[in-house]
Short mmCIF file of C-alpha atoms and ligand atoms in Angstrom, two decimals:
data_model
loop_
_atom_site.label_atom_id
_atom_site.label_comp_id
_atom_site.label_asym_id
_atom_site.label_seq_id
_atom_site.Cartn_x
_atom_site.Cartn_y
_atom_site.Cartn_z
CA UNK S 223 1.75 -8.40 30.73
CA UNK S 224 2.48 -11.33 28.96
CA UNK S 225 0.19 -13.33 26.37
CA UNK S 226 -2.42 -16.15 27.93
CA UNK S 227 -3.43 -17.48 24.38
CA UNK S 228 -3.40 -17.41 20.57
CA UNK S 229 -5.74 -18.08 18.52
CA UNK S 230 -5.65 -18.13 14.56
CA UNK S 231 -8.51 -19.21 11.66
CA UNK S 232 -9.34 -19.10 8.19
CA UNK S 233 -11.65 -15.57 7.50
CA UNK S 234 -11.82 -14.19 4.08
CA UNK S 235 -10.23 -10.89 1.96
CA UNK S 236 -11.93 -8.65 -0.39
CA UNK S 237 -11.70 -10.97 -3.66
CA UNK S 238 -13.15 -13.85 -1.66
CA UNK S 239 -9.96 -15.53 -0.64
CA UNK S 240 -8.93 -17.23 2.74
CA UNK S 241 -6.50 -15.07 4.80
CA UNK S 242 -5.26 -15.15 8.34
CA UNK S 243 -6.63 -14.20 11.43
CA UNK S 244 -5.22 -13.90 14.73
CA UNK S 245 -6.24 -13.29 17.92
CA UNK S 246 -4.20 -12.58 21.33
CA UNK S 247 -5.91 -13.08 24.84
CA UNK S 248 -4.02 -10.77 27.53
CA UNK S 249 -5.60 -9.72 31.03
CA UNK S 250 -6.49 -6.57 29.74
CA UNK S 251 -9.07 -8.61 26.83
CA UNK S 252 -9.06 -10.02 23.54
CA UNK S 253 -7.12 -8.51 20.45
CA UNK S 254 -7.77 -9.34 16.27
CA UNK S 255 -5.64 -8.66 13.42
CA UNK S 256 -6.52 -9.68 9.86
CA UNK S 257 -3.77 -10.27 7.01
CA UNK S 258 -3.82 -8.61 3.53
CA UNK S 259 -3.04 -10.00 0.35
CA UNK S 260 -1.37 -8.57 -3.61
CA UNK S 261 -2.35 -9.25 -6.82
CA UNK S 262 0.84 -7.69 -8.38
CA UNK S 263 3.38 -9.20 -5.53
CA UNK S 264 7.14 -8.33 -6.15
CA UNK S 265 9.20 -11.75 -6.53
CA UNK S 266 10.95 -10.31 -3.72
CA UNK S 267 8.28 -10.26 -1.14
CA UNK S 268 8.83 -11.97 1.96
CA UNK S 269 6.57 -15.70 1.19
CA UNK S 270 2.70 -15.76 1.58
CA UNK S 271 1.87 -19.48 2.72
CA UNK S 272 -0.67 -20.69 0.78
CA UNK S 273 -1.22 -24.55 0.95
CA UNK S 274 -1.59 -25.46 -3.03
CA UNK S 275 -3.93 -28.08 -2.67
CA UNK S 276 -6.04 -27.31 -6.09
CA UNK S 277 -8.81 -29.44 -4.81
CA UNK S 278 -9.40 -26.99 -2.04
CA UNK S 279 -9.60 -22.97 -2.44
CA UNK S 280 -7.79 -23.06 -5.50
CA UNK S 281 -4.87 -23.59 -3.87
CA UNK S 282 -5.37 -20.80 -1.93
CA UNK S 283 -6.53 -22.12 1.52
CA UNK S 284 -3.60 -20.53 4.48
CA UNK S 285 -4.57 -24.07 6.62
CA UNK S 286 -0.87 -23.75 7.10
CA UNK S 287 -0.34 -20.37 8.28
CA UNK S 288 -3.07 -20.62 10.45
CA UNK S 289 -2.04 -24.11 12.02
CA UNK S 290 1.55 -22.74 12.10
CA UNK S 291 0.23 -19.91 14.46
CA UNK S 292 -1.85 -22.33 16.48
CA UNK S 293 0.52 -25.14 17.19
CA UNK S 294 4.01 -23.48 16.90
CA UNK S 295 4.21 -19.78 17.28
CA UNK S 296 1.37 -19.36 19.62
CA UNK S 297 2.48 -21.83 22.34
CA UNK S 298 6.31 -20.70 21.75
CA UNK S 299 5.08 -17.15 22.71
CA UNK S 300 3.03 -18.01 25.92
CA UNK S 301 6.30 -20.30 26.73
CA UNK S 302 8.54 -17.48 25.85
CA UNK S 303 6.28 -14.87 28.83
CA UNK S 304 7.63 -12.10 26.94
CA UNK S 305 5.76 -8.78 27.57
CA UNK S 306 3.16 -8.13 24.69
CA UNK S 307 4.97 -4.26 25.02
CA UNK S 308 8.34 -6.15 23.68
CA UNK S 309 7.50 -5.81 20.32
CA UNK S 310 10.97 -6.01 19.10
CA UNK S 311 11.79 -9.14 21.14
CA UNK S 312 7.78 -10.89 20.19
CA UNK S 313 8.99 -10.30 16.20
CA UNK S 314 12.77 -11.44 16.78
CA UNK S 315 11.66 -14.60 18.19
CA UNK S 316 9.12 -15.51 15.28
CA UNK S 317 11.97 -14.42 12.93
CA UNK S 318 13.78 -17.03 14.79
CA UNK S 319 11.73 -19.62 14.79
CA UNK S 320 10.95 -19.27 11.17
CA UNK S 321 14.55 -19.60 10.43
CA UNK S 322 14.75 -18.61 6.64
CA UNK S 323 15.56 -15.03 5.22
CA UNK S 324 11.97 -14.63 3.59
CA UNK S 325 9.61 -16.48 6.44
CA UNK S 326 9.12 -19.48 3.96
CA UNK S 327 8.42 -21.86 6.46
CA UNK S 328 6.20 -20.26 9.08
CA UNK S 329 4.51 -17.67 5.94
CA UNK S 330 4.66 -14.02 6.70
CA UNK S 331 1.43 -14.50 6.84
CA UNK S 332 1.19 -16.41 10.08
CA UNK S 333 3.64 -13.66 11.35
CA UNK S 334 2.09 -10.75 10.58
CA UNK S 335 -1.22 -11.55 11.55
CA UNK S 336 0.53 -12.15 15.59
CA UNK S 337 2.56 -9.22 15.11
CA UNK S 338 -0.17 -6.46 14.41
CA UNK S 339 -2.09 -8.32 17.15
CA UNK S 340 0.58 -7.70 19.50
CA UNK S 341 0.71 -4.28 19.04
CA UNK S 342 -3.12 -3.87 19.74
CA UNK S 343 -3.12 -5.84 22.82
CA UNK S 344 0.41 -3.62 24.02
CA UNK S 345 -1.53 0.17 23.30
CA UNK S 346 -4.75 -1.30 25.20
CA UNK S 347 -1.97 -2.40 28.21
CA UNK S 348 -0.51 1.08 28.03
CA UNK S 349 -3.98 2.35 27.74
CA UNK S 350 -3.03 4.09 24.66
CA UNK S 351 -4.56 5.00 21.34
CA UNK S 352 -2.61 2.62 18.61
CA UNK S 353 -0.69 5.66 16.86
CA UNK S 354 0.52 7.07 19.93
CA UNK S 355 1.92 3.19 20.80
CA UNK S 356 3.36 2.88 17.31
CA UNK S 357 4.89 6.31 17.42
CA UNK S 358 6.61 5.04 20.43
CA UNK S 359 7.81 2.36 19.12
CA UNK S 360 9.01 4.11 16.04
CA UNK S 361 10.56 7.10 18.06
CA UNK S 362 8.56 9.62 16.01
CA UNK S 363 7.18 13.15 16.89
CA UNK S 364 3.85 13.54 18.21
CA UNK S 365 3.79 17.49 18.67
CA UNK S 366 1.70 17.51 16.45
CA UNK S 367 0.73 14.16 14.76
CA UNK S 368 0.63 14.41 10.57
CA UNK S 369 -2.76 13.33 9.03
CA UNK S 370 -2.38 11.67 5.70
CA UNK S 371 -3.33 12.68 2.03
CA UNK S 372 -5.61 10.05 1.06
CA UNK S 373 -4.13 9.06 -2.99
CA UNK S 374 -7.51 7.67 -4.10
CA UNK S 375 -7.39 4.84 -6.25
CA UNK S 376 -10.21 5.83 -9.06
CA UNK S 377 -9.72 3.95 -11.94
CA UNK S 378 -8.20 0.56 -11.97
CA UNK S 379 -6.36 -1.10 -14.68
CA UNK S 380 -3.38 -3.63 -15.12
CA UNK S 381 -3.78 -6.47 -13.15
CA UNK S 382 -6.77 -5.38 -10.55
CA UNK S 383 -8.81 -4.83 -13.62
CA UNK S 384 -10.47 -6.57 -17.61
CA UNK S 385 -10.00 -4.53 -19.96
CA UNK S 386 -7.06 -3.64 -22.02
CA UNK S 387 -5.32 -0.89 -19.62
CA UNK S 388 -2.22 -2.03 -19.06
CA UNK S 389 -0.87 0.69 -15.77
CA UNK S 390 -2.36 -0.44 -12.57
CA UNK S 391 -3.45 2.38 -10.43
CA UNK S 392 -4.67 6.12 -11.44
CA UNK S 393 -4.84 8.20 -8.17
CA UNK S 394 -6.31 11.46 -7.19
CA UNK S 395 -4.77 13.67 -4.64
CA UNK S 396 -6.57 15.88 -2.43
CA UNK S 397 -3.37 18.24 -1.62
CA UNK S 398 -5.64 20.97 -1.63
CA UNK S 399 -8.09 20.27 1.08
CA UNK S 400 -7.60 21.77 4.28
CA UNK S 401 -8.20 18.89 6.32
CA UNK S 402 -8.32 15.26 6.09
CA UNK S 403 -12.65 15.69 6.48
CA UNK S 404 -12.62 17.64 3.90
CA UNK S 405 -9.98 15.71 1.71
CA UNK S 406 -12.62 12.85 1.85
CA UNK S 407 -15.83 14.90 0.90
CA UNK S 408 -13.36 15.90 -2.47
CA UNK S 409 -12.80 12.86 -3.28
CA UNK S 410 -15.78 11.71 -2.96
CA UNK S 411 -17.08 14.26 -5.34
CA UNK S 412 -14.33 13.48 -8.16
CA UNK S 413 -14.84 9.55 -7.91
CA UNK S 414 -18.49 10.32 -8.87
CA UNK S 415 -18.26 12.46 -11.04
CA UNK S 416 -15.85 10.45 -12.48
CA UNK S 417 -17.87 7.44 -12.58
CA UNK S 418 -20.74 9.24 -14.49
CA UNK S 419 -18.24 10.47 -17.37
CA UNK S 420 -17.41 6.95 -17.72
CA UNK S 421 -20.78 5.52 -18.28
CA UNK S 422 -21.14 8.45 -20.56
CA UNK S 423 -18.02 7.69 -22.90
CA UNK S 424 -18.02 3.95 -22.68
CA UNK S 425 -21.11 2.56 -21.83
CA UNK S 426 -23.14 2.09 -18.20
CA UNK S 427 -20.44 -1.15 -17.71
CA UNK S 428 -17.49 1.08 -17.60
CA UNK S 429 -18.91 2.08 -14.31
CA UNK S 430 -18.27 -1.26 -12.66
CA UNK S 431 -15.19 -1.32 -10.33
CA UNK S 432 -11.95 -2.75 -10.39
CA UNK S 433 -9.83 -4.81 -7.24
CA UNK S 434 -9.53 -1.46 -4.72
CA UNK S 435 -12.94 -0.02 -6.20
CA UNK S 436 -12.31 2.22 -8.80
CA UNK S 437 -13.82 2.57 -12.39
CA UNK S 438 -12.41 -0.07 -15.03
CA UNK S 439 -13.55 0.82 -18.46
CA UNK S 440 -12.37 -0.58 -21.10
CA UNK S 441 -9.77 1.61 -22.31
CA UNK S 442 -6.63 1.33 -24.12
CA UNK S 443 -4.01 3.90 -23.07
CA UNK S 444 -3.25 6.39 -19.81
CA UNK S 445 -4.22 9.47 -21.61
CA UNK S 446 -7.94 8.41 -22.11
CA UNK S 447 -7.91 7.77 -18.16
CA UNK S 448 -5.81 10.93 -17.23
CA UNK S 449 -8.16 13.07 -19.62
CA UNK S 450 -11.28 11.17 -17.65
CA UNK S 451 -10.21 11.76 -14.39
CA UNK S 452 -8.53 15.71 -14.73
CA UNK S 453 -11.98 16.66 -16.51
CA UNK S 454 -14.14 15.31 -13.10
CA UNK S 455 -11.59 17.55 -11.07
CA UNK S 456 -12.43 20.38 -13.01
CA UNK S 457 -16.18 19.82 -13.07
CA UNK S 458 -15.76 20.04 -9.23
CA UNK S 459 -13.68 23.02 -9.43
CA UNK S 460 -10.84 21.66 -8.19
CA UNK S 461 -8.56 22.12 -10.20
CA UNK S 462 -4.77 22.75 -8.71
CA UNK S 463 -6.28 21.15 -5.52
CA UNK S 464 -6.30 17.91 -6.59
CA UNK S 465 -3.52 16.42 -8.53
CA UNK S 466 -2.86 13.02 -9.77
CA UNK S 467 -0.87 9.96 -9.52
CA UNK S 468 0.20 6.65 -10.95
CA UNK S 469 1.12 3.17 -10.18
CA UNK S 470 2.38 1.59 -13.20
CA UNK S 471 3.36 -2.01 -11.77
CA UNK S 472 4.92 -3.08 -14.63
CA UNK S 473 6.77 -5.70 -13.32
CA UNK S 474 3.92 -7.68 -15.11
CA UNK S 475 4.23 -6.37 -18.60
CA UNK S 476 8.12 -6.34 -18.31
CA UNK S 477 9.35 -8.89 -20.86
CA UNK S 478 12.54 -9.26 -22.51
CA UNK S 479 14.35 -5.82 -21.44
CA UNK S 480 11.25 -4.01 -23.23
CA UNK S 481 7.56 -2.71 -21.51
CA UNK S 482 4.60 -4.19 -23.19
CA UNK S 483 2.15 -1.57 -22.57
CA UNK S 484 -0.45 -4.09 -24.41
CA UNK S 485 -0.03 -7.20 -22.65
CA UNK S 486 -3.54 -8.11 -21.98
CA UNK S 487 -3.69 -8.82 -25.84
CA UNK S 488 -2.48 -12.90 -26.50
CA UNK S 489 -1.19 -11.64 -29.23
CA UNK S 490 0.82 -8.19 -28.76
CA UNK S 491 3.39 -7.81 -31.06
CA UNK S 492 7.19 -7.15 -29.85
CA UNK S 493 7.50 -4.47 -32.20
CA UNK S 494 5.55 -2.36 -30.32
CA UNK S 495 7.04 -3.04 -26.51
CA UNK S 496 8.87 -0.18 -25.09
CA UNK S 497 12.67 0.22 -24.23
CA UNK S 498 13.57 1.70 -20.71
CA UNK S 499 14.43 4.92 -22.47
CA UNK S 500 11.14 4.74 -24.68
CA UNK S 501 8.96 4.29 -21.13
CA UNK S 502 10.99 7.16 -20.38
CA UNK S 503 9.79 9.40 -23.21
CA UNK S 504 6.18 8.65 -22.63
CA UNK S 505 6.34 9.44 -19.01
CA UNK S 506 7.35 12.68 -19.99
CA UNK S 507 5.23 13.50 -21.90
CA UNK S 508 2.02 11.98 -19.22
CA UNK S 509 3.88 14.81 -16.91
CA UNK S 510 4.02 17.75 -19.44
CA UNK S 511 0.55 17.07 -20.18
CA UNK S 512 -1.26 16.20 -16.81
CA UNK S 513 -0.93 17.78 -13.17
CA UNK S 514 0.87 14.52 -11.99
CA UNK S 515 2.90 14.67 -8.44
CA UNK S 516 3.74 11.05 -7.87
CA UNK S 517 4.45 8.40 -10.16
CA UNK S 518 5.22 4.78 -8.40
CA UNK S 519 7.08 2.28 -9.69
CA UNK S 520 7.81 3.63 -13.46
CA UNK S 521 10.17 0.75 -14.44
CA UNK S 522 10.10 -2.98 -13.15
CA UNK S 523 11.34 -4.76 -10.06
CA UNK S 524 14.94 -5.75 -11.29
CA UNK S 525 15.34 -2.90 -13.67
CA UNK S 526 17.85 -0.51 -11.34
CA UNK S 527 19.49 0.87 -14.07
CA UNK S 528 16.39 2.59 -15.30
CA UNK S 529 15.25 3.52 -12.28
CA UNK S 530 18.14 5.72 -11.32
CA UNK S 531 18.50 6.94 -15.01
CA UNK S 532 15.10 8.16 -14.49
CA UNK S 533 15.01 9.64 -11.35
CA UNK S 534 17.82 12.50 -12.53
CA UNK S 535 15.42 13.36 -14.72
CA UNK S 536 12.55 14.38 -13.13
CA UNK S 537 11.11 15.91 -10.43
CA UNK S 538 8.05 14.38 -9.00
CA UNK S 539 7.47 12.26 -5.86
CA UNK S 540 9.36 8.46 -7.52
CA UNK S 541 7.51 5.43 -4.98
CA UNK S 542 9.54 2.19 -4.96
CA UNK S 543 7.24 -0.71 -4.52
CA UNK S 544 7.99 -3.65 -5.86
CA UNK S 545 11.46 -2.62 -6.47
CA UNK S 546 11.91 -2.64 -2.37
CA UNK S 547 9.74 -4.87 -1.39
CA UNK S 548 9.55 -2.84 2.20
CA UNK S 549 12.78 -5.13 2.29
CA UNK S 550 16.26 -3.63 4.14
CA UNK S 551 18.53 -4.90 1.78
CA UNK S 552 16.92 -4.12 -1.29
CA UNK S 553 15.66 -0.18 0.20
CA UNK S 554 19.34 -0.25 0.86
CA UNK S 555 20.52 -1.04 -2.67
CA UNK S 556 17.87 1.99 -4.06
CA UNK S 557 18.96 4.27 -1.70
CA UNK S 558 22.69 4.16 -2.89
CA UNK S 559 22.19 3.75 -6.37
CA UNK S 560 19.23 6.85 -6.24
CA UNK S 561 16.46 5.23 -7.98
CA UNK S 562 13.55 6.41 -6.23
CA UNK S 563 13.07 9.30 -3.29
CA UNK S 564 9.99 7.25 -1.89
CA UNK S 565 9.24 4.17 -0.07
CA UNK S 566 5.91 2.49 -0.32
CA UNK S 567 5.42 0.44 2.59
CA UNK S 568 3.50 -2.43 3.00
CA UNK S 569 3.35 -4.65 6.06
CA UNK S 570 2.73 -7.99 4.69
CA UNK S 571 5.87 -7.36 2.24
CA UNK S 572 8.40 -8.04 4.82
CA UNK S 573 6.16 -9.85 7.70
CA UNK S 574 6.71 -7.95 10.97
CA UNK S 575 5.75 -4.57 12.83
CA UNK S 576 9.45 -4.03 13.76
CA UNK S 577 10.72 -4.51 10.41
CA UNK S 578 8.45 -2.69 9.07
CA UNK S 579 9.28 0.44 11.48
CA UNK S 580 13.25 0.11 10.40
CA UNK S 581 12.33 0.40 6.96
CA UNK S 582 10.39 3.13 7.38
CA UNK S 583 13.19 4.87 9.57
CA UNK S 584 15.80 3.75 6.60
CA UNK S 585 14.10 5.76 4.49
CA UNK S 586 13.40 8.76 6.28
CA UNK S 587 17.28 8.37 7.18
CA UNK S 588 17.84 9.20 3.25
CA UNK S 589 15.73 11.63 3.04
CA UNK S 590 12.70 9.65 1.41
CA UNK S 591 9.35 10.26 1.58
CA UNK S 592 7.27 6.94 2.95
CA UNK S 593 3.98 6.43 1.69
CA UNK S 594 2.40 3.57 3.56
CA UNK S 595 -0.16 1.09 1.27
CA UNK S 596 -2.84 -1.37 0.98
CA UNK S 597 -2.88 -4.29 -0.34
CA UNK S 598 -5.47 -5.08 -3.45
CA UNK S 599 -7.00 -8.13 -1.31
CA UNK S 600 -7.99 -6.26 1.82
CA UNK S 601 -9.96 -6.69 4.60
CA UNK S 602 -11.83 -4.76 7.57
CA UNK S 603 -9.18 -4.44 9.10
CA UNK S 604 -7.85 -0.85 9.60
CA UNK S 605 -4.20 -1.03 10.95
CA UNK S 606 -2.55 0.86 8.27
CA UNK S 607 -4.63 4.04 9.35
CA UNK S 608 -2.84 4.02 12.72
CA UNK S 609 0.33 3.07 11.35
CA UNK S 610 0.44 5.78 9.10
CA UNK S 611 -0.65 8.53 11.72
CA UNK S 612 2.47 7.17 13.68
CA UNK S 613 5.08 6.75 11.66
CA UNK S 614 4.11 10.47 10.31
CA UNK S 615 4.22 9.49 6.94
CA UNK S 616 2.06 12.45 5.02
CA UNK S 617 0.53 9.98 2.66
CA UNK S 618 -1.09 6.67 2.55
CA UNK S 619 -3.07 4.65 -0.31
CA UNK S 620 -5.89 2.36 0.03
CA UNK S 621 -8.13 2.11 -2.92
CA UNK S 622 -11.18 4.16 -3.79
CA UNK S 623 -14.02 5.83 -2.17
CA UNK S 624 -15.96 2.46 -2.42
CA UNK S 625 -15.55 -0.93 -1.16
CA UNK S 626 -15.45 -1.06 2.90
CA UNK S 627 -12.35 -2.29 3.12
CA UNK S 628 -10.90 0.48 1.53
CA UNK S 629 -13.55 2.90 3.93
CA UNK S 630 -12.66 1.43 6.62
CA UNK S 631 -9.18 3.07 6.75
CA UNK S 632 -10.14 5.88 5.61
CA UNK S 633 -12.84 5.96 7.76
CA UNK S 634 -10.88 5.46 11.16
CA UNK S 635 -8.52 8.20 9.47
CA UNK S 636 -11.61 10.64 9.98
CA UNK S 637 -12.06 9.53 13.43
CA UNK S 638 -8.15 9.77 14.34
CA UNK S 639 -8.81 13.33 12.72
CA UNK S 640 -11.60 14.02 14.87
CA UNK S 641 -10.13 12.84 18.31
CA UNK S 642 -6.93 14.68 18.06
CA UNK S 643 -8.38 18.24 16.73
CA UNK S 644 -5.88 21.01 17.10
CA UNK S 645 -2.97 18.41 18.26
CA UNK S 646 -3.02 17.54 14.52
CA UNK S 647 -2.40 18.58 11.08
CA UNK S 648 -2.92 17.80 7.54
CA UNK S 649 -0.19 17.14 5.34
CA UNK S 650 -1.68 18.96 2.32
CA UNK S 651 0.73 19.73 -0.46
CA UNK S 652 3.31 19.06 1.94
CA UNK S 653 2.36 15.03 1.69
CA UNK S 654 6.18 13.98 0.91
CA UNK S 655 7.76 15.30 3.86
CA UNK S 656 5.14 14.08 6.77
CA UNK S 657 7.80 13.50 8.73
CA UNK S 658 9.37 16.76 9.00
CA UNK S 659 6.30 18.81 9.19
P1 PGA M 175 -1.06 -5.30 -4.97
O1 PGA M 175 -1.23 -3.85 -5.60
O2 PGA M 175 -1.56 -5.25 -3.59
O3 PGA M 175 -1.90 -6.16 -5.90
O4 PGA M 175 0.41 -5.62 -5.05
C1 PGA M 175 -0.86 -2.68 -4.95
C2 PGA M 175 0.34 -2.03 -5.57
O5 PGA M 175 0.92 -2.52 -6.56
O6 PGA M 175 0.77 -1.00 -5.07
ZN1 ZN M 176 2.50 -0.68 -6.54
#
C-alpha cells in the first residue's frame, strides 16, 4: 500500500525546542513520528538541520527540515508509489535524494521523522504490533522476544546538568528484578530514595532534576554520586540486584590530549587535567570500589588509542557512543581495533530505520552487546521501546523515573511486557547478550 500524503510541522522536545514531526496518510489511517534531539552530540553525527536564524528560536527553529519533508521528500515518495512495507527501498531513496554522506542537505532530521513513520504505517498494513514488524525487518528471533533492563538515569551531571559534576550520566540497573514490572517498581524506589538523601546532604535544591530527570546536586566528583546512589540501593535492600552504570561523555571536557574532569570551572587549571592513562587509573579504582557493570564512553570521540588500551583491561560492559556515532564506518573502525564490546544506538545519529538495523546487526556480528538510547531532548514519542523489543537488544536507556518523555518508553515497555506474557522474557543479569538469550 503505498503512501497518499506527508505531512511535517514544527512541535516541541523536552527542553522546549522545535523538532520535527511527521505524519504519513495510507488507506489503512494516519501515522506520527516525532524526532529527538542531544545535548552532548558526537562531531560525527549524521547533521541535525537547524535553520540559524538567531532572531527566531535561537537559531534553533527546523523550518527547514520540516519544509524539506513537505515540498521535497514527501511528494518524491507519493511519486515514487513505493510500498510503505519497503522500508529499505523508502530510506535508500531519501538517502538518495539527500545526496551527501551525513544528510546535510535534507537534515537527518527531516529523514528520520518519515522513516519511523513509515514503519508505523507498514506494522498497522501488516496488522502487526511494531516489534514484531521491526523484528522482521531486522531478521531477529521472536521465540521468545527479550524485554529490556531499564539503566535509569538518576543523577545527572556534565552537560544535562549546573553544577560542577563533570561525568554525564549515573545509572542504576535493575539486573535483579524478575521482570521488567517489577524492574520499574525498583527503580522507582531507589530514584526516591535517592532524591531524599540528596536534599538531606545538599540542601532541598539538590533535589531538582537534570535534562533526562534525574537529581543534579551540586557536587564535585563521581564518588560523592556513586556513594549517594549505592547507599539508596541498600536502603531498599537491593543490594547485588541493582548495579550501576556510567556515561562519562567526555568528549566535552577532552582538551589538549588530557580529561578535564573540572571543566565547568572558567578557570580550571591544566595541571590538574587527566592523561588517557590517568582516566584510566581512576576508573579503576570507581570499579574496585562500586558495583559498576557498564561504563559508556570512558575516553573521547577521537581518542581510539585509549579506548582499545582500555578495553584489555577490564571487564565490564564498554558502550561506544559518541565514538560510533551508530555510524558503519566508524562501528567498523572500533570493532577492528577492539575498543569497546557495546554499541549504543541511537536513531537520530545516523538518520534512517534501515541504517539503523545494519548497525545494530554489525555489532551483534562481532559479538557486541547493543544497548539502544534516548536522546536528552525527547519527546512523547515512544519508538525506541519497540525498537528495542525487536532488535532483542537486553538493554535500553532513557532517562529517569520522571519526566514523561522518559515514562513514556518505559511505560509502553510495561505494556509490551504485559501483552506478550509467557512469549517473553526479561533480560536480567543477562542484559549484554539480549540477543542470544
Ligand atoms: P545526548 O546524551 O542525547 O545529550 O547526546 C545522551 C548520551 O550521551 O548518551
Ligand atoms: Zn553517551
Amino acid at each position: 500500500m503505498s503512501i497518499t500524503k506527508v505531512h511535517a510541522r514544527t512541535v516541541y522536545d523536552s527542553r522546549g525546542n522545535p523538532t520535527v514531526e511527521v505524519e504519513i496518510t495510507t488507506e489503512n489511517g494516519l501515522f506520527r513520528a516525532i524526532v529527538p534531539s542531544g545535548a552532548s552530540t558526537g562531531i560525527h553525527e549524521a547533521v541535525e538541520l537547524r535553520d540559524g536564524n538567531k532572531s527566531e528560536w535561537m537559531g534553533k527553529g527546523v523550518t527547514k527540515a520540516v519544509s524539506n519533508v513537505n515540498s521535497i521528500i514527501g511528494p518524491a515518495l507519493i511519486k515514487s508509489e513505493l510500498c510503505v512495507t519497503n522500508q529499505k527501498g523508502i530510506d535508500e531513496l531519501m538517502i538518495s535524494l539527500d545526496g551527501t554522506s551525513n544528510k546535510s542537505r535534507l537534515g537527518a532530521n527531516a529523514i528520520l521523522g518519515v522513516s519511523l513513520c513509515v514503519a508505523r504505517a507498514a506494522a498497522a498494513q501488516k496488522g502487526i504490533t511494531l516489534y514484531k514488524y521491526i523484528a522482521e525487518l531486522a531478521d531477529a528471533r521472536q521465540d521468545p522476544f527479550v524485554i529490556p533492563v531499564p539503566f535509569f538515569n538518576v543523577l545527572n551531571g556534565g552537560a544535562h546538568a549546573g553544577g560542577s559534576l563533570a561525568m554525564q550520566e549515573f545509572k542504576i540497573a535493575p539486573v535483579g528484578a524478575q521482570s521488567f514490572a517489577e524492574a520499574m517498581r525498583m527503580g522507582s524506589e531507589v530514584y526516591h530514595h535517592l532524591k531524599i538523601l540528596a536534599k538531606e546532604q545538599y540542601g532541598p535544591s539538590a533535589g531538582n532534576v537534570g535534562d533526562e530527570g534525574g537529581v543534579a546536586p551540586d557536587i564535585d566528583t563521581a564518588e560523592d554520586a556513586l556513594d549517594m546512589i549505592v547507599e539508596a540501593i541498600n536502603i531498599c535492600g537491593y543490594e547485588g540486584r541493582v548495579k550501576v552504570g556510567i556515561d562519562s561523555a567526555p568528549s566535552v571536557f577532552y582538551k589538549d590530549g588530557k580529561y578535564d574532569l573540572n571543566f565547568k570551572e572558567p578557570n580550571s587549571d591544566p595541571s590538574h587535567w587527566l592523561s588517557p592513562a590517568q582516566l584510566a587509573e581512576y576508573y579503576y579504582s570507581l570499579l574496585k570500589k562500586y558495583p559498576i557493570i557498564s561504563l559508556e564512553d570512558p575516553y573521547a570521540e577521537d581518542d581510539w588509542s585509549s579506548w582499545s588500551a582500555f578495553l584489555k583491561t577490564v571487564n565490564v560492559q564498554i558502550i561506544a557512543d559518541d565514538l560510533t556515532c551508530t555510524n558503519k564506518t566508524r562501528i567498523a573502525r572500533a570493532i577492528e581495533e577492539k575498543c569497546a564490546n557495546t554499541l549504543l544506538l541511537k536513531l537520530n545519529q545516523i538518520g534512517t530505520l534501515t541504517e539503523s538495523i545494519e548497525a545494530a546487526n554489525q555489532a551483534f556480528d562481532a559479538g557486541w552487546g547493543v544497548m539502544i538510547s534516548h536522546r536528552s531532548g525527547e519527546t512523547e514519542d515512544p519508538f525506541i521501546a519497540d525498537l528495542v523489543v525487536g532488535f532483542r537488544c537486553g538493554q535500553i536507556k532513557s532517562g529517569a523515573l520522571s519526566r514523561s518523555e522518559s515514562l513514556a518508553k518505559y511505560n509502553e515497555l510495561l505494556r509490551i511486557e504485559e501483552e506478550l506474557g509467557d512469549d517473553c522474557i526479561y533480560a536480567g543479569h543477562r542484559f549484554h547478550d539480549g540477543n542470544k538469550l
